[in-house]
mmCIF file of C-alpha atoms in Angstrom:
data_model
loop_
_atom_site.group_PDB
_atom_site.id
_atom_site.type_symbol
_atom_site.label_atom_id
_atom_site.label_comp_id
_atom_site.label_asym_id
_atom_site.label_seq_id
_atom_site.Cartn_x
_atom_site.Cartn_y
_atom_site.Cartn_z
ATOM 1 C CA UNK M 1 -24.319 -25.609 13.278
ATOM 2 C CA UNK M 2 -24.399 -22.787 10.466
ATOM 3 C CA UNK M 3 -27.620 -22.593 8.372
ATOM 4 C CA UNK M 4 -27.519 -23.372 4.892
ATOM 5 C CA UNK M 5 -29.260 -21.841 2.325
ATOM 6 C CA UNK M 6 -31.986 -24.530 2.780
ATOM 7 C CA UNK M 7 -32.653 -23.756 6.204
ATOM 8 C CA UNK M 8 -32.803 -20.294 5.530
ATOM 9 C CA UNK M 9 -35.962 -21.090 3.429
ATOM 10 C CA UNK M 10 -37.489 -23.762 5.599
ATOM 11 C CA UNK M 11 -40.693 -22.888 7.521
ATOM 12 C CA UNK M 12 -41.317 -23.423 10.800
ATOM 13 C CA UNK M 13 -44.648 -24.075 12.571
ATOM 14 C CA UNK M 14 -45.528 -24.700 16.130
ATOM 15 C CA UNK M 15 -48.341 -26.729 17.489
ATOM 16 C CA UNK M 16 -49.397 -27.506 20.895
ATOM 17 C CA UNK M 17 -51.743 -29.698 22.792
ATOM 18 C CA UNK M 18 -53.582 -29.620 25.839
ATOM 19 C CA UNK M 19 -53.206 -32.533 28.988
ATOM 20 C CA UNK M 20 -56.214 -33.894 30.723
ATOM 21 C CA UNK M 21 -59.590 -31.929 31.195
ATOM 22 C CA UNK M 22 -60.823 -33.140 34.979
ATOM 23 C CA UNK M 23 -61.587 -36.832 35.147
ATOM 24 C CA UNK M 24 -64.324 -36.893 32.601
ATOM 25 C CA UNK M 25 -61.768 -36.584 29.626
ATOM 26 C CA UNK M 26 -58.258 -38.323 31.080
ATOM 27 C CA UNK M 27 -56.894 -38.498 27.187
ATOM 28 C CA UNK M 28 -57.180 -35.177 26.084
ATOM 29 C CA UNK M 29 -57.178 -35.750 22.181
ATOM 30 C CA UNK M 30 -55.421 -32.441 21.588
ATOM 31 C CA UNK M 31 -52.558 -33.688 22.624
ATOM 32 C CA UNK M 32 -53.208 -36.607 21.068
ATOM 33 C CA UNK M 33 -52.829 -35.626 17.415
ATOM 34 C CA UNK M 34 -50.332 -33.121 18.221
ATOM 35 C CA UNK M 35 -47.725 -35.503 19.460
ATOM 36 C CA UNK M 36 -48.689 -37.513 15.962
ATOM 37 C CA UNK M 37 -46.940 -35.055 13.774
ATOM 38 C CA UNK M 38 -43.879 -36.077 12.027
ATOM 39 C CA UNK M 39 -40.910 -33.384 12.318
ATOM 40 C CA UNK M 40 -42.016 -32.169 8.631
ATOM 41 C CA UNK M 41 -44.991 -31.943 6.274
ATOM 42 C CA UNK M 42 -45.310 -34.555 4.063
ATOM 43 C CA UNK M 43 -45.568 -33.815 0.172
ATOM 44 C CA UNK M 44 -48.731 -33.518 -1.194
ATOM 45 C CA UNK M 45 -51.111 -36.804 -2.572
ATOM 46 C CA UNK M 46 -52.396 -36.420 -5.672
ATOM 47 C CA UNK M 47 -55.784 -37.286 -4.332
ATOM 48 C CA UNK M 48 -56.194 -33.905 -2.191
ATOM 49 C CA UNK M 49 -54.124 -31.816 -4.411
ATOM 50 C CA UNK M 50 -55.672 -28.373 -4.332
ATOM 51 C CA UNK M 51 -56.789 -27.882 -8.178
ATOM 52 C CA UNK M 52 -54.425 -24.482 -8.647
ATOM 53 C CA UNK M 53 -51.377 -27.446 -7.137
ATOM 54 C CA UNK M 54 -50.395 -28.214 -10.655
ATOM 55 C CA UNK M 55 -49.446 -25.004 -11.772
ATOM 56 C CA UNK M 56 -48.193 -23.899 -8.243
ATOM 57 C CA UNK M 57 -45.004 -23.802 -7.172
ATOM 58 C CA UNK M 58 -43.951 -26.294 -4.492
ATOM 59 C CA UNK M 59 -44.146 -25.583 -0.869
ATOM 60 C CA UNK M 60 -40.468 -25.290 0.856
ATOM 61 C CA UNK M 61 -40.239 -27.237 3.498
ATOM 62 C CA UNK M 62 -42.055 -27.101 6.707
ATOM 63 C CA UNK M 63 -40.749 -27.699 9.817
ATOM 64 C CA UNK M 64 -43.376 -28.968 12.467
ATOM 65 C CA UNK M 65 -42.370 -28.054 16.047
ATOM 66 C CA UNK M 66 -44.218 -29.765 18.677
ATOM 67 C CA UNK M 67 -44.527 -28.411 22.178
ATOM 68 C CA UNK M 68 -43.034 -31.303 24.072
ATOM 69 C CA UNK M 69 -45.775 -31.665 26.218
ATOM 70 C CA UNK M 70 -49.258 -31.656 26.704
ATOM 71 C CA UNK M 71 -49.899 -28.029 28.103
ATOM 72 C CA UNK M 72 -51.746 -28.097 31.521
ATOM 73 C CA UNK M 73 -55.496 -27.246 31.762
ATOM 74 C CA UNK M 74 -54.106 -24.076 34.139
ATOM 75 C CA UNK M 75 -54.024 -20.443 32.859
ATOM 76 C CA UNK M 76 -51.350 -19.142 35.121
ATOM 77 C CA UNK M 77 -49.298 -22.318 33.381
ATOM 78 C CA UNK M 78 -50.328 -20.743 30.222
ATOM 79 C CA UNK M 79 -49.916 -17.176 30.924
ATOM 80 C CA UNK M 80 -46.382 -17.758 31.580
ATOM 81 C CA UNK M 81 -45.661 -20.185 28.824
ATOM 82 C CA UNK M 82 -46.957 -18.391 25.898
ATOM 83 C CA UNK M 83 -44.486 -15.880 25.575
ATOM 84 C CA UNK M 84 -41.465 -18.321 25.624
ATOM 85 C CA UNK M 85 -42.952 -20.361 23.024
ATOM 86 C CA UNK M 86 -42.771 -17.680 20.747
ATOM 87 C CA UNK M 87 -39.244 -17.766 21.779
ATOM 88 C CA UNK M 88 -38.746 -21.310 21.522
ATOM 89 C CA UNK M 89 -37.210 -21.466 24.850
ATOM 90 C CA UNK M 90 -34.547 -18.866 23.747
ATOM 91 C CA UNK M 91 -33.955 -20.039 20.112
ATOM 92 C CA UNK M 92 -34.443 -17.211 17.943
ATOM 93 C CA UNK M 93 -35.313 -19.373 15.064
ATOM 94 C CA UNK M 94 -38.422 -17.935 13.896
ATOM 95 C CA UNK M 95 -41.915 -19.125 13.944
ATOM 96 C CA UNK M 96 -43.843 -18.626 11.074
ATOM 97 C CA UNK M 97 -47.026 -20.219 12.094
ATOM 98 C CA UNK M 98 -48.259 -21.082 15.399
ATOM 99 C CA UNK M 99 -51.337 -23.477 15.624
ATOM 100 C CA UNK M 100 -53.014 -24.157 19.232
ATOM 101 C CA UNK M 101 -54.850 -27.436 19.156
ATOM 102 C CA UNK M 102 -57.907 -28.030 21.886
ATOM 103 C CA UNK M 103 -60.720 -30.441 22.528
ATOM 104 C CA UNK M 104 -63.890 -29.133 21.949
ATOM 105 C CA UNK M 105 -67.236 -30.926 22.489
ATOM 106 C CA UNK M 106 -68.603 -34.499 21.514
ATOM 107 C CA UNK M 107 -70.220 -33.233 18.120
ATOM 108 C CA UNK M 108 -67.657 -34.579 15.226
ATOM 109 C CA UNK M 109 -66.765 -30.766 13.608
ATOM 110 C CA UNK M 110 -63.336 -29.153 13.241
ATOM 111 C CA UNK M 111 -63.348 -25.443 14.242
ATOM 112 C CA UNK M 112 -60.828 -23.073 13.221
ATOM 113 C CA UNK M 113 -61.247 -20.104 15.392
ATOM 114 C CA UNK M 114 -61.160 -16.285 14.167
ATOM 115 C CA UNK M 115 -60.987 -14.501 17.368
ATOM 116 C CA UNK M 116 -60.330 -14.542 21.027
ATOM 117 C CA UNK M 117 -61.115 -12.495 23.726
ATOM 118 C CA UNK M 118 -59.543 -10.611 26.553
ATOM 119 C CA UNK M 119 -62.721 -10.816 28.802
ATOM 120 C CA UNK M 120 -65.106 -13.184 30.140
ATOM 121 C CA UNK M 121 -63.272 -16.105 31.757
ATOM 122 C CA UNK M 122 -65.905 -17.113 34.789
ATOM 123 C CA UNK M 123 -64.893 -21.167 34.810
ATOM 124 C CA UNK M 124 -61.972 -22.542 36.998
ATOM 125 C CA UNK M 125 -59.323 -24.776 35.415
ATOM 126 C CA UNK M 126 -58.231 -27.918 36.386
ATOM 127 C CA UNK M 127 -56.709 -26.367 39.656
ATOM 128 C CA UNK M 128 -59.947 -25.153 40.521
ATOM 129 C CA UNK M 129 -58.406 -21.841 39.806
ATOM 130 C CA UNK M 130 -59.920 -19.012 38.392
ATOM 131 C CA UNK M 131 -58.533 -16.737 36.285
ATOM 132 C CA UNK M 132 -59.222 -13.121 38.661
ATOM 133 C CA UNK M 133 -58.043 -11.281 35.696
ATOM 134 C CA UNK M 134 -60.161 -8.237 37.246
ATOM 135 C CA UNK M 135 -59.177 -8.191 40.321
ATOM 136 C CA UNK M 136 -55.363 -8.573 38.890
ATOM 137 C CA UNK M 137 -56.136 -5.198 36.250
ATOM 138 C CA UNK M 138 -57.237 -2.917 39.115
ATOM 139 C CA UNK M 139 -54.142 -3.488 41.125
ATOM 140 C CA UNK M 140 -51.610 -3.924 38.397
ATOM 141 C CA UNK M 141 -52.730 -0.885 36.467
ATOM 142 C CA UNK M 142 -50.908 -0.163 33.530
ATOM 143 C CA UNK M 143 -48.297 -3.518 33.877
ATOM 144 C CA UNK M 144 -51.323 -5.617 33.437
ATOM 145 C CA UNK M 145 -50.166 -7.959 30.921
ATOM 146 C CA UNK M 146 -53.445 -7.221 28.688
ATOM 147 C CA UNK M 147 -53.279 -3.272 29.386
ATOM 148 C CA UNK M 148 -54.164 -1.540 26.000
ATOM 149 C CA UNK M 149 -55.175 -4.710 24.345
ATOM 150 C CA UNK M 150 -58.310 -4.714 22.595
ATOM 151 C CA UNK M 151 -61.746 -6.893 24.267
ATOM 152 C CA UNK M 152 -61.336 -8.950 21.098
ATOM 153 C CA UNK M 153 -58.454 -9.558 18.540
ATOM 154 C CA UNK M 154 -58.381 -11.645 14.986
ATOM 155 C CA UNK M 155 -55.822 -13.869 13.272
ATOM 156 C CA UNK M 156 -53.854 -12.046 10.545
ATOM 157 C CA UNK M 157 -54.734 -14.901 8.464
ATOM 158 C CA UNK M 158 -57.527 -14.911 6.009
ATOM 159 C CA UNK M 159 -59.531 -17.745 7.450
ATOM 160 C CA UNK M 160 -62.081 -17.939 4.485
ATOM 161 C CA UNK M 161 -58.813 -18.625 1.961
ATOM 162 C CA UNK M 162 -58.108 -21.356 4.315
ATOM 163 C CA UNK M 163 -61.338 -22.907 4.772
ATOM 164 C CA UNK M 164 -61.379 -23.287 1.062
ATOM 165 C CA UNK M 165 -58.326 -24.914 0.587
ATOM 166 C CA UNK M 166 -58.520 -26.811 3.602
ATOM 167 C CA UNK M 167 -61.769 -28.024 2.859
ATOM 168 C CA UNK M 168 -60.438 -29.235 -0.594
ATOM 169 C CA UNK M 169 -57.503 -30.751 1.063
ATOM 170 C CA UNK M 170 -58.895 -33.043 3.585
ATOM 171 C CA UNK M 171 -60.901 -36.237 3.347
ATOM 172 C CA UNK M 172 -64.478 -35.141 1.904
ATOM 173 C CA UNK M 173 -67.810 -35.851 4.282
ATOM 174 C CA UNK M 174 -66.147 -34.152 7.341
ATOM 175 C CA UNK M 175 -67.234 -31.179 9.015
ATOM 176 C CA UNK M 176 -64.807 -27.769 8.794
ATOM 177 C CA UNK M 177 -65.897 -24.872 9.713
ATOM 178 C CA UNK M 178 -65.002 -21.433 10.948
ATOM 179 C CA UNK M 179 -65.852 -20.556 14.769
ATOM 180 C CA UNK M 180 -66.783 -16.902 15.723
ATOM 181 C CA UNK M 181 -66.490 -18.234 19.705
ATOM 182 C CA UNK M 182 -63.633 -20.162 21.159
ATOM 183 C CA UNK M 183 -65.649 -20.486 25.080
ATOM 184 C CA UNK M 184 -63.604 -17.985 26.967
ATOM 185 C CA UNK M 185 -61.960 -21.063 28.540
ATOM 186 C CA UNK M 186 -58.190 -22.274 28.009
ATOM 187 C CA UNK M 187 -58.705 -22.663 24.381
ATOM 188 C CA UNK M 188 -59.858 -19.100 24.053
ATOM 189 C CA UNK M 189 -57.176 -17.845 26.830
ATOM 190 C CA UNK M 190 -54.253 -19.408 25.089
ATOM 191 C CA UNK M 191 -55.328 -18.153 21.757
ATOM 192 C CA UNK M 192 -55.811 -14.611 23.048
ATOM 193 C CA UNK M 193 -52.396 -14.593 24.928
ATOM 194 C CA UNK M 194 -50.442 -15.495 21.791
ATOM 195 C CA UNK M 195 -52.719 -13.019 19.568
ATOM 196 C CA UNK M 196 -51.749 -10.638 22.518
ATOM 197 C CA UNK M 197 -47.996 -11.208 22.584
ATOM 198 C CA UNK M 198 -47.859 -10.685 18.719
ATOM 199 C CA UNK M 199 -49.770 -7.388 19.164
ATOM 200 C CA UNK M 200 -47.159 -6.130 21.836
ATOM 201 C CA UNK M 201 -44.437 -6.945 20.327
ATOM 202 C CA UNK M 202 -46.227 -5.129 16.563
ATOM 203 C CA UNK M 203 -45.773 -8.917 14.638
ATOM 204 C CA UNK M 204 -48.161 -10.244 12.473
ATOM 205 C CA UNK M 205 -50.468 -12.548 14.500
ATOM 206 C CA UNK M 206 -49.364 -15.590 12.771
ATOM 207 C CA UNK M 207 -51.398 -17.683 15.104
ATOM 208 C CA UNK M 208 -54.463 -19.434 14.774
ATOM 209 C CA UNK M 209 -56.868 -21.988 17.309
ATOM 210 C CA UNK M 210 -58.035 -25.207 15.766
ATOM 211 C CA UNK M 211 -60.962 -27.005 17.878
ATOM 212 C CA UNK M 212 -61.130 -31.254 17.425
ATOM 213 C CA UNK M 213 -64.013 -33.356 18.756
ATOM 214 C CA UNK M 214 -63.604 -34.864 22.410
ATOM 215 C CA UNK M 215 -63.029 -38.558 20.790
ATOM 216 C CA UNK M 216 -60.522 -39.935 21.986
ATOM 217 C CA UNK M 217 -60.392 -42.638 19.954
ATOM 218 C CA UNK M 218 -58.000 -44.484 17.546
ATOM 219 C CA UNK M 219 -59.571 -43.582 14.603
ATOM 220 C CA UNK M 220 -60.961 -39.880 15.683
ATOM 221 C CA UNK M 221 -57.024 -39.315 16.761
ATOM 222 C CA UNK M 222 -56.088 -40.511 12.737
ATOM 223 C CA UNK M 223 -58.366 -37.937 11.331
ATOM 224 C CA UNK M 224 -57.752 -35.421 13.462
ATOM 225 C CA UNK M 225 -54.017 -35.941 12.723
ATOM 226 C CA UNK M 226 -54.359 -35.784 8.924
ATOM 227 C CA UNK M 227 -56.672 -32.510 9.147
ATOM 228 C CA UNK M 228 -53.948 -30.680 11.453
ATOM 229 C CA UNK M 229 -51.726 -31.520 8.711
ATOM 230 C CA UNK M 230 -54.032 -30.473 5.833
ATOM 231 C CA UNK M 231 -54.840 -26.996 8.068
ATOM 232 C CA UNK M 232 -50.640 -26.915 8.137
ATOM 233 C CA UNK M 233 -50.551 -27.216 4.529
ATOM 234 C CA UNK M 234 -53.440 -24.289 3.675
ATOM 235 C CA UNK M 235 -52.525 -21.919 6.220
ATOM 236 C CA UNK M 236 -48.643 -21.988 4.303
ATOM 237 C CA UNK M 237 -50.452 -22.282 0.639
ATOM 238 C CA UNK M 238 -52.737 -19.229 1.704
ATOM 239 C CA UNK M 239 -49.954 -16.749 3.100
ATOM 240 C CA UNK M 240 -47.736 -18.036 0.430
ATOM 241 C CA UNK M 241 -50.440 -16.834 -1.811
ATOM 242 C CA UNK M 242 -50.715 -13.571 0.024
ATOM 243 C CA UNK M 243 -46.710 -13.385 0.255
ATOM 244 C CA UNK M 244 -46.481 -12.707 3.810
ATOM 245 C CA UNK M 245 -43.803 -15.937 4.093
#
């Protein structure tokens, strides 16, 4: 099918989830509200307009893309996966914004993550794995997959811009913040490997981590749904601002 001059100025974000954490969290809730998403982001309600939304011009569409399934709690599973979901399993359709989703602890706050780190990863996943990143540096050498990449790397996007709108966007009485730490676990190790592959291949890192409670419920899924969707909606306002889409 050809593209049309719509398509050409339709966005398109991707957002995955994580499966089941050990037995003590069989619904991960990642997945949960990822696998909510409709296929595009709703128009704005008046209610959470952003105050400059009057005056602003209207979004163009955006195109959710949602990993069809729940990514395993494994980091060799998520080592190799990364770099073909930047692909989009050989589409070249491009992917302006890339949102991880993860389950974080029981307290009820919603974490967008600034950084994550190369280093650190002591815990085994789900496999009862570990990561033996060290051991794999010292013989690999230079074809490490993380040679020349920094202990720590940042989103491209301006997080505090975000926050703001984000904050202004979503139901009020909930707790957003900014995280400094994403726990060197899968969270942090997915996030890292996509700020990684952007940083190889020299592409903006268009990729941020979002961190949801570890309620499972009903209602905690709802909310978490419409925040991914109001994150969606001021991660596009804020680089549409910036004019980076």
């Amino acid at each position: 099918m050809g593209s049309t001059s719509a398509d050409k100025e339709e966005l398109t974000v991707l957002v995955t989830g994580f499966g089941p954490f050990k037995e003590q969290h069989p619904v991960n809730p990642s997945w949960e509200i990822a696998s909510r998403l409709p296929d595009y982001l709703p128009p704005i309600r008046a209610k959470t307009a952003h105050p400059s939304s009057s005056s602003a011009a209207p979004l163009p569409p955006v195109r959710i893309l949602v990993h069809p399934e729940a990514i395993r709690v494994n980091y060799q599973t998520v080592r190799g996966l990364v770099p073909r979901l930047w692909d989009l399993g050989g589409d070249k359709r491009r992917i302006d914004v890339a949102i991880h989703i993860g389950m974080a602890g029981p307290a009820m706050a919603y974490s967008v993550e600034r950084r994550g780190h190369r280093d650190g990863y002591a815990l085994k996943d789900v496999d009862g794995e570990l990561l033996k990143d060290q051991d794999r540096r010292l013989r690999e050498g230079e074809d490490w997959v993380w040679h020349g990449m920094p202990k720590e790397m940042e989103t491209d996007f301006d997080l505090d811009d975000v926050l703001g709108r984000w904050k202004k966007h979503s139901p009020d009485g909930l707790d957003l913040r900014i995280s400094e730490d994403a726990g060197r676990y899968l969270c942090d190790f997915i996030y890292f490997s996509s700020l990684a592959h952007l940083t190889k291949a020299q592409e903006t890192k268009r990729v941020v981590f979002l961190h949801v409670p570890s309620n499972s419920s009903e209602k905690a899924i709802a909310t978490g749904r419409e925040l991914a969707l109001q994150l969606i909606r001021s991660i596009v306002e804020s680089e549409i601002a910036r004019r980076k889409l």
